[in-house]
């Protein structure tokens, strides 16, 4: 067909008359509201689709692809059709109403759909390719109508008759920019206010309201146009698929390339920033807002400068070369030192730092990208003619590139060459597009534009040639710095392995003791995900030993989130365990399993009973048909982006549904990382899912929620004590400080009645109200005040003895033997966590009232792992005696071998290496062994080196009262 060409004037420019200028301004406001609603809907759909279809890397990629495919379909329709017998404004209003209606319908319906599809997932579980394909098809069909409508809105609006009297390049710049700035507002408004205030359902209504405002504005403008408006013909489909033109393929490929590179860059940028910024949802919202702000601002700049710049054919090439340079320079000048390590968790006070880092890294390139897109659309329109077709086909290629970009970044660039080379490749991509967008004659140095292009190309080559290719190591080191620095400021950790995976950057750090491996820490980006220090091992192993003690006959075990493999190792000590499914969303976590070493570690993945499964834990519970005796979960910290879905009432109900009758679930509750009301929300959610629930903890703030499917059964002492009588599990339990069966009872905090009382005024954490967990950092003092009443020995013992749950499941013969261990737990919590305790009073209590080793070792800042290394190396004389002596002294005292401890301390004193604390210890041990005179002589000879304080005064009084010791005057 004959293509209608726009009137030509001064390079295809039309003057912007007053009516057209006003129309652009009004439409900019209209599209601003549209952008708010569209971005909010997009985030809600992706969040809820992850719950229904899974959050694994592949599942998330499929969901994003289905979203982009819908947008591309809308763009394709706009590229191949013309509006007939409908006013563009009327059609635009209908599209916005469709987005609003179907957007809300999807938000309200997706949770129900996920439940309905669960039997289908379970049938197809053993056919993973089919399952993946089905998830893509279902998500595409669900999102088809609203995403297609979204893809049509801008091309349809640009066809407005009055808007045709304006310059197309300026109009598209202002309209696209306003729409993108609306998306900025949507990103920040939804994440920082709407979801917290109204939940996901209420937020979707707010997004629909924004779209309806845009529709109402369009109808109002159409009404004010009066008789010039054609009436809608209800019986006529608004689009006629008769467009015919020759596509400008080079320009369209440039559009495709810019979309692909920018979205690839966005993924690479976000990955890089996560080495500096906590992976929290609000932090991601800030990152996204900065990118969108750059694009929107650039589009407005394009609209402002386009009439002056359009005659220069070299504009696109110059912008693309600038983009290539800016990508590298922004990285090289990244102000990483502005964030001091340790960075700590994300909190409100760190927003300025996050904004600074995001603007410095991403804003310049995003600004140029925003200038580029309207310029490309205008160039295409000068070739095609029809405004809607031009906008549609350019956006189609740009959207297609934007769909491929994240996939390339996640599955090819980052795992293959890393974030730094990814930035270099993207810069090279921009340079290639600059060559493609220009003609050979455009590079002539006889003209200023050509000279500029040559100069920019030379600058880019120079930057690449002089690029500091080892710069990435500095950024990886920054992420590890808070976790590998000793009190003296020295970085003592050794990097064992680093992976830049599809979803995260993983670093495994090793801490050596006397030159031998002592403990490990696993980092995901800038966050500690797991570790093998003894305090962490204690609660991680309790995730397994607690349910195994109450259900020793368990055969099928499910572990959600593998971490360092500590809990998995403990589960395999279960004498009846036949199968353990270990599920983790990151394959890199499993790949690191062979790199750990330790006195109590063997790779659980090498045990034939273990089945490692790379999958989102929540979707695994939905899709896998196998029931379990025990399910245990230690997911990432609750406030890490995406983790909240593993702490909600719906998730815990899903866990309950996968347990066999009488099965037990254990789950992590780190109250030190939560505000008190947030911890209560999780407890309420867990108790709603498990009526027979309880909470357990050692002398720390790493609480364990335990739920039993059913009433539970009474345990006999012999059966209950099997874990301690078994050589492997018994040694393991004693190493981490659970030395006798009765001590497990002293980890009890509360049962279901206690949870009911504690959370009676608190709503549960749910999928629809995820912001009941905020990004705010908890107050340490408030957390201590909340936890202490549950750890005080007298009240804790009362709760234990009065608990109906304990009455049903605890061995009757062990009920009265737990009291001393409650006292020890309180003492350890007060002195080890809160601080400010009396070391000498604590030591006296442990040595004279219990036989436990671990509390004594902790007072000496050592543990069974340190002691084992020290004893082995001391026997081989591989290290100096002075290095291992503190650990050997602690071991001797913990073993109540006081004579050996005295000999070691005297040897230390003879070398002149005794500290004041060791002199006091030696004095105390002299008195305990009846050598009071030696103690008095020792103190008298070293009175000047002993600093008096309240704890020393207590020691003198105690020794005087018990042994007749005469303290110095």
Short mmCIF file of N, CA, C and O in Angstrom, two decimals, residues 68-132:
data_model
loop_
_atom_site.label_atom_id
_atom_site.label_comp_id
_atom_site.label_asym_id
_atom_site.label_seq_id
_atom_site.Cartn_x
_atom_site.Cartn_y
_atom_site.Cartn_z
N UNK A 68 8.08 -10.01 28.97
CA UNK A 68 8.62 -9.29 27.83
C UNK A 68 7.95 -9.71 26.53
O UNK A 68 7.75 -8.89 25.62
N UNK A 69 7.60 -10.99 26.43
CA UNK A 69 6.93 -11.47 25.21
C UNK A 69 5.59 -10.79 25.03
O UNK A 69 5.20 -10.45 23.90
N UNK A 70 4.86 -10.58 26.13
CA UNK A 70 3.59 -9.87 26.04
C UNK A 70 3.78 -8.44 25.58
O UNK A 70 3.03 -7.94 24.72
N UNK A 71 4.77 -7.74 26.12
CA UNK A 71 5.06 -6.38 25.68
C UNK A 71 5.43 -6.36 24.19
O UNK A 71 4.97 -5.49 23.43
N UNK A 72 6.26 -7.32 23.80
CA UNK A 72 6.67 -7.38 22.41
C UNK A 72 5.48 -7.64 21.48
O UNK A 72 5.42 -7.10 20.37
N UNK A 73 4.54 -8.45 21.92
CA UNK A 73 3.36 -8.69 21.11
C UNK A 73 2.58 -7.41 20.91
O UNK A 73 2.11 -7.11 19.79
N UNK A 74 2.43 -6.61 21.98
CA UNK A 74 1.77 -5.31 21.83
C UNK A 74 2.51 -4.41 20.87
O UNK A 74 1.90 -3.73 20.03
N UNK A 75 3.86 -4.40 20.99
CA UNK A 75 4.65 -3.60 20.06
C UNK A 75 4.48 -4.09 18.63
O UNK A 75 4.38 -3.28 17.68
N UNK A 76 4.44 -5.42 18.44
CA UNK A 76 4.29 -5.98 17.09
C UNK A 76 2.95 -5.60 16.48
O UNK A 76 2.86 -5.31 15.27
N UNK A 77 1.90 -5.62 17.29
CA UNK A 77 0.59 -5.21 16.78
C UNK A 77 0.63 -3.75 16.34
O UNK A 77 0.11 -3.38 15.27
N UNK A 78 1.26 -2.89 17.16
CA UNK A 78 1.37 -1.48 16.80
C UNK A 78 2.21 -1.30 15.55
O UNK A 78 1.94 -0.40 14.73
N UNK A 79 3.21 -2.17 15.35
CA UNK A 79 4.08 -2.04 14.19
C UNK A 79 3.41 -2.47 12.91
O UNK A 79 3.87 -2.09 11.81
N UNK A 80 2.33 -3.24 12.98
CA UNK A 80 1.75 -3.82 11.77
C UNK A 80 0.30 -3.43 11.53
O UNK A 80 -0.38 -4.08 10.74
N UNK A 81 -0.16 -2.41 12.22
CA UNK A 81 -1.58 -2.08 12.07
C UNK A 81 -1.79 -0.57 12.07
O UNK A 81 -0.87 0.21 12.33
N UNK A 82 -3.02 -0.20 11.75
CA UNK A 82 -3.45 1.19 11.80
C UNK A 82 -4.77 1.27 12.55
O UNK A 82 -5.55 0.32 12.56
N UNK A 83 -4.98 2.41 13.18
CA UNK A 83 -6.23 2.61 13.91
C UNK A 83 -7.32 3.00 12.92
O UNK A 83 -7.13 3.87 12.07
N UNK A 84 -8.51 2.36 13.05
CA UNK A 84 -9.61 2.71 12.16
C UNK A 84 -10.87 3.01 12.97
O UNK A 84 -11.24 2.27 13.86
N UNK A 85 -11.51 4.12 12.66
CA UNK A 85 -12.82 4.50 13.18
C UNK A 85 -12.86 4.61 14.69
O UNK A 85 -13.93 4.68 15.28
N UNK A 86 -11.71 4.57 15.34
CA UNK A 86 -11.61 4.84 16.77
C UNK A 86 -10.68 6.04 16.95
O UNK A 86 -9.70 6.21 16.23
N UNK A 87 -11.00 6.88 17.92
CA UNK A 87 -10.04 7.91 18.29
C UNK A 87 -8.91 7.28 19.05
O UNK A 87 -9.13 6.43 19.91
N UNK A 88 -7.66 7.64 18.79
CA UNK A 88 -6.55 7.08 19.54
C UNK A 88 -6.71 7.23 21.06
O UNK A 88 -6.35 6.33 21.82
N UNK A 89 -7.26 8.36 21.48
CA UNK A 89 -7.43 8.57 22.93
C UNK A 89 -8.44 7.59 23.52
O UNK A 89 -8.28 7.13 24.65
N UNK A 90 -9.49 7.29 22.76
CA UNK A 90 -10.47 6.31 23.24
C UNK A 90 -9.83 4.92 23.34
O UNK A 90 -10.04 4.20 24.33
N UNK A 91 -9.08 4.56 22.31
CA UNK A 91 -8.42 3.26 22.34
C UNK A 91 -7.40 3.19 23.47
O UNK A 91 -7.29 2.18 24.18
N UNK A 92 -6.68 4.30 23.67
CA UNK A 92 -5.71 4.33 24.76
C UNK A 92 -6.40 4.13 26.11
O UNK A 92 -5.92 3.37 26.97
N UNK A 93 -7.55 4.78 26.31
CA UNK A 93 -8.28 4.64 27.57
C UNK A 93 -8.71 3.19 27.79
O UNK A 93 -8.64 2.66 28.90
N UNK A 94 -9.16 2.54 26.72
CA UNK A 94 -9.56 1.14 26.83
C UNK A 94 -8.36 0.28 27.22
O UNK A 94 -8.47 -0.63 28.07
N UNK A 95 -7.21 0.55 26.63
CA UNK A 95 -6.01 -0.22 26.96
C UNK A 95 -5.63 -0.05 28.43
O UNK A 95 -5.28 -1.02 29.12
N UNK A 96 -5.68 1.17 28.95
CA UNK A 96 -5.35 1.40 30.36
C UNK A 96 -6.33 0.69 31.28
O UNK A 96 -5.94 0.13 32.32
N UNK A 97 -7.61 0.69 30.90
CA UNK A 97 -8.61 0.00 31.74
C UNK A 97 -8.38 -1.50 31.71
O UNK A 97 -8.52 -2.19 32.72
N UNK A 98 -7.99 -2.03 30.55
CA UNK A 98 -7.65 -3.46 30.47
C UNK A 98 -6.48 -3.80 31.38
O UNK A 98 -6.50 -4.82 32.10
N UNK A 99 -5.45 -2.95 31.35
CA UNK A 99 -4.29 -3.19 32.21
C UNK A 99 -4.72 -3.16 33.68
O UNK A 99 -4.33 -4.03 34.47
N UNK A 100 -5.54 -2.18 34.05
CA UNK A 100 -5.98 -2.06 35.44
C UNK A 100 -6.81 -3.27 35.87
O UNK A 100 -6.58 -3.86 36.94
N UNK A 101 -7.75 -3.68 35.02
CA UNK A 101 -8.65 -4.78 35.39
C UNK A 101 -7.89 -6.10 35.47
O UNK A 101 -7.95 -6.81 36.49
N UNK A 102 -7.16 -6.42 34.40
CA UNK A 102 -6.46 -7.69 34.40
C UNK A 102 -5.27 -7.69 35.36
O UNK A 102 -4.91 -8.74 35.92
N UNK A 103 -4.68 -6.51 35.56
CA UNK A 103 -3.59 -6.42 36.53
C UNK A 103 -4.04 -6.80 37.92
O UNK A 103 -3.40 -7.60 38.61
N UNK A 104 -5.17 -6.26 38.36
CA UNK A 104 -5.71 -6.60 39.68
C UNK A 104 -6.15 -8.06 39.72
O UNK A 104 -5.94 -8.76 40.72
N UNK A 105 -6.76 -8.52 38.64
CA UNK A 105 -7.23 -9.90 38.60
C UNK A 105 -6.07 -10.88 38.78
O UNK A 105 -6.17 -11.87 39.52
N UNK A 106 -4.94 -10.59 38.14
CA UNK A 106 -3.77 -11.46 38.26
C UNK A 106 -3.24 -11.45 39.69
O UNK A 106 -2.91 -12.50 40.26
N UNK A 107 -3.16 -10.26 40.30
CA UNK A 107 -2.64 -10.16 41.66
C UNK A 107 -3.52 -10.95 42.63
O UNK A 107 -3.02 -11.65 43.51
N UNK A 108 -4.84 -10.83 42.47
CA UNK A 108 -5.74 -11.54 43.37
C UNK A 108 -5.80 -13.04 43.05
O UNK A 108 -6.03 -13.86 43.94
N UNK A 109 -5.58 -13.40 41.77
CA UNK A 109 -5.79 -14.78 41.37
C UNK A 109 -4.57 -15.67 41.36
O UNK A 109 -4.70 -16.90 41.47
N UNK A 110 -3.37 -15.09 41.26
CA UNK A 110 -2.17 -15.93 41.16
C UNK A 110 -1.97 -16.86 42.35
O UNK A 110 -1.60 -18.03 42.16
N UNK A 111 -2.17 -16.41 43.60
CA UNK A 111 -2.02 -17.36 44.71
C UNK A 111 -2.96 -18.56 44.60
O UNK A 111 -2.57 -19.69 44.92
N UNK A 112 -4.19 -18.31 44.15
CA UNK A 112 -5.14 -19.41 43.98
C UNK A 112 -4.70 -20.34 42.86
O UNK A 112 -4.79 -21.57 42.96
N UNK A 113 -4.18 -19.74 41.79
CA UNK A 113 -3.73 -20.55 40.66
C UNK A 113 -2.58 -21.46 41.06
O UNK A 113 -2.52 -22.63 40.64
N UNK A 114 -1.66 -20.93 41.88
CA UNK A 114 -0.55 -21.75 42.33
C UNK A 114 -1.02 -22.98 43.07
O UNK A 114 -0.48 -24.07 42.90
N UNK A 115 -2.03 -22.81 43.92
CA UNK A 115 -2.56 -23.96 44.66
C UNK A 115 -3.26 -24.94 43.73
O UNK A 115 -3.13 -26.17 43.89
N UNK A 116 -4.01 -24.43 42.75
CA UNK A 116 -4.72 -25.31 41.81
C UNK A 116 -3.75 -26.11 40.95
O UNK A 116 -4.04 -27.26 40.57
N UNK A 117 -2.61 -25.50 40.61
CA UNK A 117 -1.66 -26.17 39.71
C UNK A 117 -0.73 -27.14 40.43
O UNK A 117 0.02 -27.87 39.78
N UNK A 118 -0.78 -27.17 41.75
CA UNK A 118 0.15 -28.01 42.50
C UNK A 118 0.06 -29.49 42.10
O UNK A 118 1.10 -30.13 41.90
N UNK A 119 -1.13 -30.07 41.91
CA UNK A 119 -1.17 -31.47 41.45
C UNK A 119 -0.53 -31.67 40.08
O UNK A 119 0.09 -32.71 39.83
N UNK A 120 -0.65 -30.66 39.22
CA UNK A 120 -0.03 -30.77 37.89
C UNK A 120 1.49 -30.77 38.02
O UNK A 120 2.20 -31.57 37.38
N UNK A 121 2.02 -29.87 38.87
CA UNK A 121 3.48 -29.83 39.07
C UNK A 121 3.98 -31.17 39.59
O UNK A 121 5.03 -31.66 39.16
N UNK A 122 3.23 -31.77 40.52
CA UNK A 122 3.68 -33.03 41.12
C UNK A 122 3.67 -34.17 40.10
O UNK A 122 4.56 -35.02 40.11
N UNK A 123 2.70 -34.15 39.20
CA UNK A 123 2.65 -35.18 38.15
C UNK A 123 3.86 -35.05 37.22
O UNK A 123 4.45 -36.05 36.78
N UNK A 124 4.25 -33.80 36.94
CA UNK A 124 5.32 -33.55 35.96
C UNK A 124 6.70 -33.40 36.62
O UNK A 124 7.65 -33.03 35.94
N UNK A 125 6.81 -33.69 37.93
CA UNK A 125 8.06 -33.43 38.63
C UNK A 125 9.24 -34.18 38.00
O UNK A 125 10.36 -33.64 37.93
N UNK A 126 9.04 -35.38 37.54
CA UNK A 126 10.13 -36.16 36.95
C UNK A 126 10.37 -35.84 35.48
O UNK A 126 11.19 -36.48 34.83
N UNK A 127 9.65 -34.84 34.95
CA UNK A 127 9.82 -34.42 33.56
C UNK A 127 10.12 -32.92 33.56
O UNK A 127 9.29 -32.09 33.19
N UNK A 128 11.34 -32.57 34.02
CA UNK A 128 11.68 -31.19 34.27
C UNK A 128 11.59 -30.29 33.03
O UNK A 128 11.10 -29.16 33.12
N UNK A 129 12.05 -30.71 31.84
CA UNK A 129 11.90 -29.83 30.67
C UNK A 129 10.43 -29.50 30.38
O UNK A 129 10.10 -28.35 30.07
N UNK A 130 9.56 -30.51 30.49
CA UNK A 130 8.13 -30.26 30.28
C UNK A 130 7.59 -29.32 31.34
O UNK A 130 6.77 -28.43 31.05
N UNK A 131 8.04 -29.49 32.57
CA UNK A 131 7.59 -28.64 33.66
C UNK A 131 8.00 -27.19 33.43
O UNK A 131 7.20 -26.26 33.63
N UNK A 132 9.23 -26.97 32.99
CA UNK A 132 9.69 -25.62 32.69
C UNK A 132 8.88 -25.00 31.56
O UNK A 132 8.46 -23.84 31.64
#
